[in-house]
PDB file of C-alpha atoms in Angstrom:
ATOM      1  CA  UNK A   1       8.034  17.070  -1.834  1.00 50.00           C
ATOM      2  CA  UNK A   2       4.618  17.434  -0.246  1.00 48.00           C
ATOM      3  CA  UNK A   3       2.212  15.198   1.593  1.00 49.00           C
ATOM      4  CA  UNK A   4      -0.939  15.005  -0.474  1.00 48.00           C
ATOM      5  CA  UNK A   5      -3.258  12.879   1.645  1.00 49.00           C
ATOM      6  CA  UNK A   6      -4.197  12.918   5.283  1.00 42.00           C
ATOM      7  CA  UNK A   7      -6.796  10.225   5.955  1.00 40.00           C
ATOM      8  CA  UNK A   8      -9.753  11.091   8.117  1.00 37.00           C
ATOM      9  CA  UNK A   9      -9.952   9.817  11.689  1.00 36.00           C
ATOM     10  CA  UNK A  10     -13.695   9.464  11.324  1.00 39.00           C
ATOM     11  CA  UNK A  11     -15.164   6.496   9.398  1.00 38.00           C
ATOM     12  CA  UNK A  12     -17.898   8.753   8.054  1.00 36.00           C
ATOM     13  CA  UNK A  13     -15.537  11.270   6.484  1.00 39.00           C
ATOM     14  CA  UNK A  14     -13.844  10.847   3.114  1.00 40.00           C
ATOM     15  CA  UNK A  15     -10.206  11.623   2.415  1.00 48.00           C
ATOM     16  CA  UNK A  16      -9.084  14.916   0.914  1.00 46.00           C
ATOM     17  CA  UNK A  17      -8.757  15.687  -2.761  1.00 54.00           C
ATOM     18  CA  UNK A  18      -5.326  14.717  -4.105  1.00 68.00           C
ATOM     19  CA  UNK A  19      -3.278  16.812  -6.564  1.00 76.00           C
ATOM     20  CA  UNK A  20      -2.835  15.459 -10.066  1.00 85.00           C
ATOM     21  CA  UNK A  21       0.271  13.319 -10.679  1.00 91.00           C
ATOM     22  CA  UNK A  22       1.183  12.696 -14.326  1.00 91.00           C
ATOM     23  CA  UNK A  23       0.334   9.152 -15.413  1.00 95.00           C
ATOM     24  CA  UNK A  24      -1.126   8.117 -12.044  1.00 96.00           C
ATOM     25  CA  UNK A  25      -4.646   7.840 -10.640  1.00 96.00           C
ATOM     26  CA  UNK A  26      -4.591   7.279  -6.879  1.00 96.00           C
ATOM     27  CA  UNK A  27      -6.746   7.323  -3.758  1.00 96.00           C
ATOM     28  CA  UNK A  28      -6.742   5.998  -0.194  1.00 96.00           C
ATOM     29  CA  UNK A  29      -8.992   5.803   2.848  1.00 94.00           C
ATOM     30  CA  UNK A  30      -9.024   4.430   6.376  1.00 92.00           C
ATOM     31  CA  UNK A  31     -12.220   3.086   7.922  1.00 89.00           C
ATOM     32  CA  UNK A  32     -11.741   3.382  11.683  1.00 84.00           C
ATOM     33  CA  UNK A  33     -12.226   0.257  13.781  1.00 79.00           C
ATOM     34  CA  UNK A  34     -12.639  -0.375  17.487  1.00 73.00           C
ATOM     35  CA  UNK A  35      -8.837  -0.615  17.787  1.00 70.00           C
ATOM     36  CA  UNK A  36      -6.912   2.078  15.906  1.00 70.00           C
ATOM     37  CA  UNK A  37      -3.339   2.177  14.663  1.00 82.00           C
ATOM     38  CA  UNK A  38      -3.330   2.303  10.841  1.00 89.00           C
ATOM     39  CA  UNK A  39      -1.892   5.167   8.825  1.00 91.00           C
ATOM     40  CA  UNK A  40      -1.902   5.850   5.084  1.00 93.00           C
ATOM     41  CA  UNK A  41      -0.367   8.690   3.131  1.00 92.00           C
ATOM     42  CA  UNK A  42       0.675   9.722  -0.362  1.00 94.00           C
ATOM     43  CA  UNK A  43       3.760  11.912  -0.770  1.00 91.00           C
ATOM     44  CA  UNK A  44       4.511  13.509  -4.119  1.00 88.00           C
ATOM     45  CA  UNK A  45       8.141  13.231  -5.191  1.00 75.00           C
ATOM     46  CA  UNK A  46       7.877  15.027  -8.542  1.00 83.00           C
ATOM     47  CA  UNK A  47       5.027  15.871 -10.893  1.00 87.00           C
ATOM     48  CA  UNK A  48       5.264  12.283 -12.216  1.00 90.00           C
ATOM     49  CA  UNK A  49       6.141  10.214  -9.142  1.00 91.00           C
ATOM     50  CA  UNK A  50       4.475   9.347  -5.887  1.00 93.00           C
ATOM     51  CA  UNK A  51       5.337   7.616  -2.618  1.00 93.00           C
ATOM     52  CA  UNK A  52       2.605   5.361  -1.215  1.00 95.00           C
ATOM     53  CA  UNK A  53       2.916   4.772   2.537  1.00 94.00           C
ATOM     54  CA  UNK A  54       0.828   2.448   4.692  1.00 95.00           C
ATOM     55  CA  UNK A  55       1.504   0.887   8.052  1.00 93.00           C
ATOM     56  CA  UNK A  56       0.094  -0.061  11.408  1.00 90.00           C
ATOM     57  CA  UNK A  57       1.319   0.315  14.970  1.00 86.00           C
ATOM     58  CA  UNK A  58       0.946  -2.667  17.274  1.00 77.00           C
ATOM     59  CA  UNK A  59      -2.381  -2.785  19.070  1.00 59.00           C
ATOM     60  CA  UNK A  60      -0.363  -3.735  22.183  1.00 59.00           C
ATOM     61  CA  UNK A  61       1.656  -0.507  22.120  1.00 56.00           C
ATOM     62  CA  UNK A  62       0.858   1.970  24.950  1.00 56.00           C
ATOM     63  CA  UNK A  63      -0.808   4.357  22.472  1.00 70.00           C
ATOM     64  CA  UNK A  64      -0.929   2.835  18.990  1.00 72.00           C
ATOM     65  CA  UNK A  65      -2.737   5.771  17.374  1.00 74.00           C
ATOM     66  CA  UNK A  66      -0.151   8.247  18.703  1.00 78.00           C
ATOM     67  CA  UNK A  67       2.653   5.973  17.530  1.00 81.00           C
ATOM     68  CA  UNK A  68       1.095   5.713  14.062  1.00 81.00           C
ATOM     69  CA  UNK A  69       0.811   9.507  13.835  1.00 82.00           C
ATOM     70  CA  UNK A  70       4.471   9.879  14.829  1.00 83.00           C
ATOM     71  CA  UNK A  71       5.597   7.364  12.208  1.00 87.00           C
ATOM     72  CA  UNK A  72       3.573   9.127   9.521  1.00 85.00           C
ATOM     73  CA  UNK A  73       5.162  12.472  10.406  1.00 85.00           C
ATOM     74  CA  UNK A  74       8.633  10.932  10.368  1.00 86.00           C
ATOM     75  CA  UNK A  75       7.924   9.345   6.980  1.00 88.00           C
ATOM     76  CA  UNK A  76       7.127  12.734   5.470  1.00 85.00           C
ATOM     77  CA  UNK A  77      10.421  14.120   6.727  1.00 83.00           C
ATOM     78  CA  UNK A  78      12.445  11.149   5.488  1.00 85.00           C
ATOM     79  CA  UNK A  79      10.778  11.365   2.071  1.00 81.00           C
ATOM     80  CA  UNK A  80      11.871  14.973   1.574  1.00 74.00           C
ATOM     81  CA  UNK A  81      15.018  13.732  -0.171  1.00 71.00           C
ATOM     82  CA  UNK A  82      13.919  12.847  -3.706  1.00 62.00           C
ATOM     83  CA  UNK A  83      16.678  10.250  -4.097  1.00 68.00           C
ATOM     84  CA  UNK A  84      16.320   8.440  -0.756  1.00 76.00           C
ATOM     85  CA  UNK A  85      15.898   4.666  -1.109  1.00 90.00           C
ATOM     86  CA  UNK A  86      12.742   3.001   0.276  1.00 93.00           C
ATOM     87  CA  UNK A  87      14.974   0.495   2.091  1.00 95.00           C
ATOM     88  CA  UNK A  88      16.806   3.364   3.831  1.00 93.00           C
ATOM     89  CA  UNK A  89      13.505   4.851   4.957  1.00 93.00           C
ATOM     90  CA  UNK A  90      12.457   1.515   6.473  1.00 95.00           C
ATOM     91  CA  UNK A  91      15.801   1.236   8.245  1.00 95.00           C
ATOM     92  CA  UNK A  92      15.491   4.709   9.757  1.00 92.00           C
ATOM     93  CA  UNK A  93      11.934   4.047  10.920  1.00 92.00           C
ATOM     94  CA  UNK A  94      13.036   0.744  12.453  1.00 93.00           C
ATOM     95  CA  UNK A  95      15.634   2.516  14.604  1.00 91.00           C
ATOM     96  CA  UNK A  96      12.997   5.034  15.676  1.00 88.00           C
ATOM     97  CA  UNK A  97      10.555   2.315  16.753  1.00 88.00           C
ATOM     98  CA  UNK A  98      13.322   0.398  18.526  1.00 88.00           C
ATOM     99  CA  UNK A  99      14.036   3.566  20.503  1.00 80.00           C
ATOM    100  CA  UNK A 100      10.423   3.863  21.659  1.00 72.00           C
ATOM    101  CA  UNK A 101       9.539   2.890  25.210  1.00 58.00           C
ATOM    102  CA  UNK A 102       8.004  -0.526  25.819  1.00 63.00           C
ATOM    103  CA  UNK A 103       8.712  -4.013  24.569  1.00 64.00           C
ATOM    104  CA  UNK A 104       5.383  -4.099  22.703  1.00 70.00           C
ATOM    105  CA  UNK A 105       6.243  -1.177  20.417  1.00 78.00           C
ATOM    106  CA  UNK A 106       6.446  -2.396  16.850  1.00 87.00           C
ATOM    107  CA  UNK A 107       4.880  -1.497  13.529  1.00 92.00           C
ATOM    108  CA  UNK A 108       4.470  -2.704   9.975  1.00 94.00           C
ATOM    109  CA  UNK A 109       5.211  -0.650   6.873  1.00 96.00           C
ATOM    110  CA  UNK A 110       4.602  -0.839   3.135  1.00 98.00           C
ATOM    111  CA  UNK A 111       6.355   1.948   1.220  1.00 97.00           C
ATOM    112  CA  UNK A 112       6.380   2.158  -2.573  1.00 96.00           C
ATOM    113  CA  UNK A 113       7.780   4.762  -4.938  1.00 94.00           C
ATOM    114  CA  UNK A 114       5.768   4.773  -8.178  1.00 95.00           C
ATOM    115  CA  UNK A 115       7.410   6.610 -11.084  1.00 94.00           C
ATOM    116  CA  UNK A 116       5.291   7.065 -14.224  1.00 93.00           C
ATOM    117  CA  UNK A 117       8.214   8.333 -16.336  1.00 93.00           C
ATOM    118  CA  UNK A 118      10.526   5.460 -15.432  1.00 93.00           C
ATOM    119  CA  UNK A 119       7.495   3.149 -15.669  1.00 95.00           C
ATOM    120  CA  UNK A 120       8.406   1.317 -12.496  1.00 95.00           C
ATOM    121  CA  UNK A 121       7.443   0.652  -8.909  1.00 96.00           C
ATOM    122  CA  UNK A 122      10.100   0.307  -6.188  1.00 96.00           C
ATOM    123  CA  UNK A 123       8.924  -0.950  -2.809  1.00 98.00           C
ATOM    124  CA  UNK A 124       9.916  -2.142   0.645  1.00 97.00           C
ATOM    125  CA  UNK A 125       7.648  -4.222   2.870  1.00 98.00           C
ATOM    126  CA  UNK A 126       8.458  -4.404   6.578  1.00 97.00           C
ATOM    127  CA  UNK A 127       6.138  -7.146   7.796  1.00 96.00           C
ATOM    128  CA  UNK A 128       3.022  -5.533   6.310  1.00 97.00           C
ATOM    129  CA  UNK A 129       0.168  -7.386   4.634  1.00 96.00           C
ATOM    130  CA  UNK A 130       1.397  -8.176   1.076  1.00 97.00           C
ATOM    131  CA  UNK A 131       0.117  -5.608  -1.412  1.00 98.00           C
ATOM    132  CA  UNK A 132      -1.189  -6.736  -4.808  1.00 98.00           C
ATOM    133  CA  UNK A 133       0.025  -5.513  -8.193  1.00 98.00           C
ATOM    134  CA  UNK A 134      -2.708  -6.358 -10.684  1.00 97.00           C
ATOM    135  CA  UNK A 135      -1.381  -6.760 -14.231  1.00 94.00           C
ATOM    136  CA  UNK A 136      -4.228  -5.724 -16.537  1.00 90.00           C
ATOM    137  CA  UNK A 137      -2.751  -7.280 -19.690  1.00 88.00           C
ATOM    138  CA  UNK A 138      -2.475 -10.704 -18.058  1.00 88.00           C
ATOM    139  CA  UNK A 139      -5.484 -10.313 -15.716  1.00 87.00           C
ATOM    140  CA  UNK A 140      -3.508 -11.650 -12.781  1.00 90.00           C
ATOM    141  CA  UNK A 141      -1.863 -10.241  -9.691  1.00 95.00           C
ATOM    142  CA  UNK A 142       1.453 -10.671  -7.954  1.00 95.00           C
ATOM    143  CA  UNK A 143       1.891 -10.371  -4.202  1.00 97.00           C
ATOM    144  CA  UNK A 144       4.475  -7.881  -2.978  1.00 98.00           C
ATOM    145  CA  UNK A 145       5.733  -9.865   0.001  1.00 97.00           C
ATOM    146  CA  UNK A 146       7.862  -8.784   2.955  1.00 96.00           C
ATOM    147  CA  UNK A 147      11.404  -7.649   2.273  1.00 97.00           C
ATOM    148  CA  UNK A 148      12.274  -7.345   5.958  1.00 97.00           C
ATOM    149  CA  UNK A 149      11.015  -7.798   9.522  1.00 96.00           C
ATOM    150  CA  UNK A 150       8.434  -5.650  11.294  1.00 95.00           C
ATOM    151  CA  UNK A 151       9.741  -2.314  12.552  1.00 94.00           C
ATOM    152  CA  UNK A 152      10.968  -2.424  16.140  1.00 91.00           C
ATOM    153  CA  UNK A 153      11.979  -6.081  16.321  1.00 90.00           C
ATOM    154  CA  UNK A 154      15.724  -5.399  16.523  1.00 92.00           C
ATOM    155  CA  UNK A 155      18.156  -2.644  15.608  1.00 93.00           C
ATOM    156  CA  UNK A 156      20.019  -5.188  13.480  1.00 94.00           C
ATOM    157  CA  UNK A 157      17.133  -5.626  11.020  1.00 95.00           C
ATOM    158  CA  UNK A 158      17.974  -4.931   7.390  1.00 95.00           C
ATOM    159  CA  UNK A 159      15.552  -4.217   4.562  1.00 97.00           C
ATOM    160  CA  UNK A 160      15.656  -5.041   0.875  1.00 96.00           C
ATOM    161  CA  UNK A 161      13.797  -3.236  -1.870  1.00 96.00           C
ATOM    162  CA  UNK A 162      12.452  -4.540  -5.142  1.00 97.00           C
ATOM    163  CA  UNK A 163      11.743  -2.814  -8.445  1.00 96.00           C
ATOM    164  CA  UNK A 164       9.030  -3.907 -10.875  1.00 96.00           C
ATOM    165  CA  UNK A 165       8.323  -2.494 -14.382  1.00 96.00           C
ATOM    166  CA  UNK A 166       4.823  -1.158 -15.030  1.00 96.00           C
ATOM    167  CA  UNK A 167       2.412  -1.167 -17.963  1.00 94.00           C
ATOM    168  CA  UNK A 168      -0.593   1.133 -18.512  1.00 93.00           C
ATOM    169  CA  UNK A 169      -3.594  -0.207 -16.620  1.00 94.00           C
ATOM    170  CA  UNK A 170      -1.533  -1.899 -13.885  1.00 96.00           C
ATOM    171  CA  UNK A 171      -3.059  -1.331 -10.440  1.00 97.00           C
ATOM    172  CA  UNK A 172      -1.320  -1.348  -7.067  1.00 98.00           C
ATOM    173  CA  UNK A 173      -3.652  -2.175  -4.177  1.00 98.00           C
ATOM    174  CA  UNK A 174      -2.269  -1.778  -0.657  1.00 98.00           C
ATOM    175  CA  UNK A 175      -4.417  -2.818   2.297  1.00 97.00           C
ATOM    176  CA  UNK A 176      -4.192  -3.366   6.008  1.00 95.00           C
ATOM    177  CA  UNK A 177      -4.254  -6.519   8.086  1.00 93.00           C
ATOM    178  CA  UNK A 178      -7.562  -5.371   9.559  1.00 91.00           C
ATOM    179  CA  UNK A 179      -9.165  -5.555   6.124  1.00 95.00           C
ATOM    180  CA  UNK A 180      -7.507  -8.832   5.098  1.00 95.00           C
ATOM    181  CA  UNK A 181      -8.522 -10.519   8.369  1.00 92.00           C
ATOM    182  CA  UNK A 182     -12.177  -9.446   8.289  1.00 92.00           C
ATOM    183  CA  UNK A 183     -14.017 -12.771   8.698  1.00 92.00           C
ATOM    184  CA  UNK A 184     -17.496 -13.964   7.767  1.00 90.00           C
ATOM    185  CA  UNK A 185     -19.817 -16.016  10.002  1.00 89.00           C
ATOM    186  CA  UNK A 186     -17.883 -19.169   9.080  1.00 89.00           C
ATOM    187  CA  UNK A 187     -14.578 -17.635  10.114  1.00 91.00           C
ATOM    188  CA  UNK A 188     -13.262 -17.238   6.564  1.00 94.00           C
ATOM    189  CA  UNK A 189     -11.063 -14.142   6.069  1.00 95.00           C
ATOM    190  CA  UNK A 190     -11.674 -11.620   3.310  1.00 95.00           C
ATOM    191  CA  UNK A 191      -7.974 -11.834   2.451  1.00 95.00           C
ATOM    192  CA  UNK A 192      -6.106 -10.951  -0.709  1.00 96.00           C
ATOM    193  CA  UNK A 193      -8.585 -13.108  -2.653  1.00 96.00           C
ATOM    194  CA  UNK A 194     -11.368 -10.684  -1.746  1.00 96.00           C
ATOM    195  CA  UNK A 195      -9.303  -7.703  -2.910  1.00 97.00           C
ATOM    196  CA  UNK A 196      -8.321  -9.479  -6.122  1.00 96.00           C
ATOM    197  CA  UNK A 197     -11.960 -10.294  -6.886  1.00 95.00           C
ATOM    198  CA  UNK A 198     -12.793  -6.577  -6.839  1.00 96.00           C
ATOM    199  CA  UNK A 199      -9.788  -5.694  -9.013  1.00 96.00           C
ATOM    200  CA  UNK A 200     -10.767  -8.288 -11.624  1.00 93.00           C
ATOM    201  CA  UNK A 201     -14.395  -7.257 -11.942  1.00 91.00           C
ATOM    202  CA  UNK A 202     -13.669  -3.504 -11.893  1.00 89.00           C
ATOM    203  CA  UNK A 203     -10.569  -3.261 -14.069  1.00 82.00           C
ATOM    204  CA  UNK A 204     -11.548   0.086 -15.598  1.00 82.00           C
ATOM    205  CA  UNK A 205     -12.794   1.778 -12.422  1.00 89.00           C
ATOM    206  CA  UNK A 206     -11.178   4.923 -11.053  1.00 94.00           C
ATOM    207  CA  UNK A 207      -8.879   4.547  -8.054  1.00 96.00           C
ATOM    208  CA  UNK A 208     -11.365   6.286  -5.759  1.00 95.00           C
ATOM    209  CA  UNK A 209     -14.130   3.904  -6.825  1.00 96.00           C
ATOM    210  CA  UNK A 210     -11.891   0.864  -6.373  1.00 97.00           C
ATOM    211  CA  UNK A 211     -11.054   1.922  -2.809  1.00 97.00           C
ATOM    212  CA  UNK A 212     -14.733   2.201  -1.938  1.00 96.00           C
ATOM    213  CA  UNK A 213     -15.583  -1.088  -3.665  1.00 97.00           C
ATOM    214  CA  UNK A 214     -12.869  -2.937  -1.718  1.00 97.00           C
ATOM    215  CA  UNK A 215     -13.998  -1.458   1.607  1.00 96.00           C
ATOM    216  CA  UNK A 216     -17.653  -2.226   0.828  1.00 95.00           C
ATOM    217  CA  UNK A 217     -16.835  -5.790  -0.230  1.00 95.00           C
ATOM    218  CA  UNK A 218     -14.979  -6.406   3.048  1.00 94.00           C
ATOM    219  CA  UNK A 219     -17.893  -4.950   4.983  1.00 92.00           C
ATOM    220  CA  UNK A 220     -20.399  -7.184   3.195  1.00 93.00           C
ATOM    221  CA  UNK A 221     -18.123 -10.183   3.803  1.00 93.00           C
ATOM    222  CA  UNK A 222     -17.881  -9.584   7.544  1.00 88.00           C
ATOM    223  CA  UNK A 223     -21.349  -8.168   8.113  1.00 84.00           C
ATOM    224  CA  UNK A 224     -22.337  -4.604   8.886  1.00 70.00           C
ATOM    225  CA  UNK A 225     -21.034  -2.767  11.909  1.00 68.00           C
ATOM    226  CA  UNK A 226     -17.846  -1.175  13.189  1.00 64.00           C
ATOM    227  CA  UNK A 227     -14.861  -3.415  12.313  1.00 74.00           C
ATOM    228  CA  UNK A 228     -12.727  -4.759  15.151  1.00 75.00           C
ATOM    229  CA  UNK A 229      -9.622  -3.097  13.667  1.00 81.00           C
ATOM    230  CA  UNK A 230      -8.918  -0.288  11.217  1.00 88.00           C
ATOM    231  CA  UNK A 231      -9.557  -1.202   7.582  1.00 92.00           C
ATOM    232  CA  UNK A 232      -7.320   0.789   5.245  1.00 95.00           C
ATOM    233  CA  UNK A 233      -6.953   0.716   1.462  1.00 97.00           C
ATOM    234  CA  UNK A 234      -4.806   2.649  -1.030  1.00 97.00           C
ATOM    235  CA  UNK A 235      -4.984   2.191  -4.804  1.00 97.00           C
ATOM    236  CA  UNK A 236      -2.638   3.539  -7.483  1.00 97.00           C
ATOM    237  CA  UNK A 237      -3.331   2.976 -11.191  1.00 96.00           C
ATOM    238  CA  UNK A 238      -0.633   3.557 -13.808  1.00 96.00           C
ATOM    239  CA  UNK A 239      -2.583   5.261 -16.568  1.00 92.00           C
ATOM    240  CA  UNK A 240       0.005   6.002 -19.231  1.00 78.00           C
ATOM    241  CA  UNK A 241       3.521   6.645 -20.395  1.00 57.00           C
ATOM    242  CA  UNK A 242       4.095   3.395 -22.298  1.00 47.00           C
ATOM    243  CA  UNK A 243       2.707   2.510 -25.712  1.00 48.00           C
ATOM    244  CA  UNK A 244       4.144  -0.952 -26.143  1.00 47.00           C
ATOM    245  CA  UNK A 245       3.639  -4.069 -24.053  1.00 49.00           C
ATOM    246  CA  UNK A 246       6.242  -5.103 -21.524  1.00 48.00           C
ATOM    247  CA  UNK A 247       9.050  -7.020 -23.299  1.00 49.00           C
ATOM    248  CA  UNK A 248       9.483 -10.686 -22.483  1.00 46.00           C
ATOM    249  CA  UNK A 249      12.903  -9.951 -20.964  1.00 41.00           C
ATOM    250  CA  UNK A 250      11.332  -7.480 -18.545  1.00 46.00           C
ATOM    251  CA  UNK A 251       8.689 -10.018 -17.582  1.00 46.00           C
ATOM    252  CA  UNK A 252      11.474 -12.405 -16.612  1.00 42.00           C
ATOM    253  CA  UNK A 253      12.907  -9.754 -14.303  1.00 42.00           C
ATOM    254  CA  UNK A 254       9.758 -10.038 -12.182  1.00 46.00           C
ATOM    255  CA  UNK A 255      10.875 -13.443 -10.932  1.00 40.00           C
ATOM    256  CA  UNK A 256      12.991 -12.022  -8.138  1.00 38.00           C
ATOM    257  CA  UNK A 257      10.155  -9.724  -7.011  1.00 40.00           C
ATOM    258  CA  UNK A 258       7.312 -12.212  -6.966  1.00 42.00           C
ATOM    259  CA  UNK A 259       6.922 -14.506  -4.034  1.00 37.00           C
ATOM    260  CA  UNK A 260       3.677 -16.002  -5.246  1.00 42.00           C
ATOM    261  CA  UNK A 261       1.055 -15.471  -7.942  1.00 37.00           C
ATOM    262  CA  UNK A 262      -2.550 -14.941  -6.971  1.00 40.00           C
TER     263      UNK A 262
END
């Protein structure tokens, strides 16, 4: 296990080069806003699997950026076990946040394990902005909704995890609330519709290019300038490992994992 991405704290700097993972093309970046608290990381499990981690500490926490850094460090430690379940990781992080000082200490988390050999994505979403899984063959996306409450709400919180089969060309786009809630002069948010628009028109783009296109589209939508909150994006494209299309039976299995179609 190794952490393969540490996002820059400066909006002008780009993220580091990421080691090659078989069957996956991936990239992520955080554009710093006036209020900080986002974190994003990729953690390699094997040469063909990758953990995608994104979250945000509450802006009302005593030091949200310090809290986010602590959660990111804890995530790397929890991910050291190659067989640990995403739901277990969310549960452990929840207990950690609940133990933090202050009633305003809470955080969101999206954690996905993408395995190119198993051809599947397994995720947990603790109150984070729903990620999008864009299905290239069908040219549509499904929203990966919450599977549990935000971290820090109560020690009794439990977290589910969901597994979705993948096809070559499928793209996972994870993004922060700060990006989704970027509004134009009429008060309309960029939202998942803005992200989906980029995915549809740039279906063959590299992950790094998609990240920049999504960030640029949100910036154009809201107008130039420093965003009010961090805007963070991570993209993972499944590039191979499956010659045939997803069987109809497997498509039916998506029903339990899809809260809504975009």
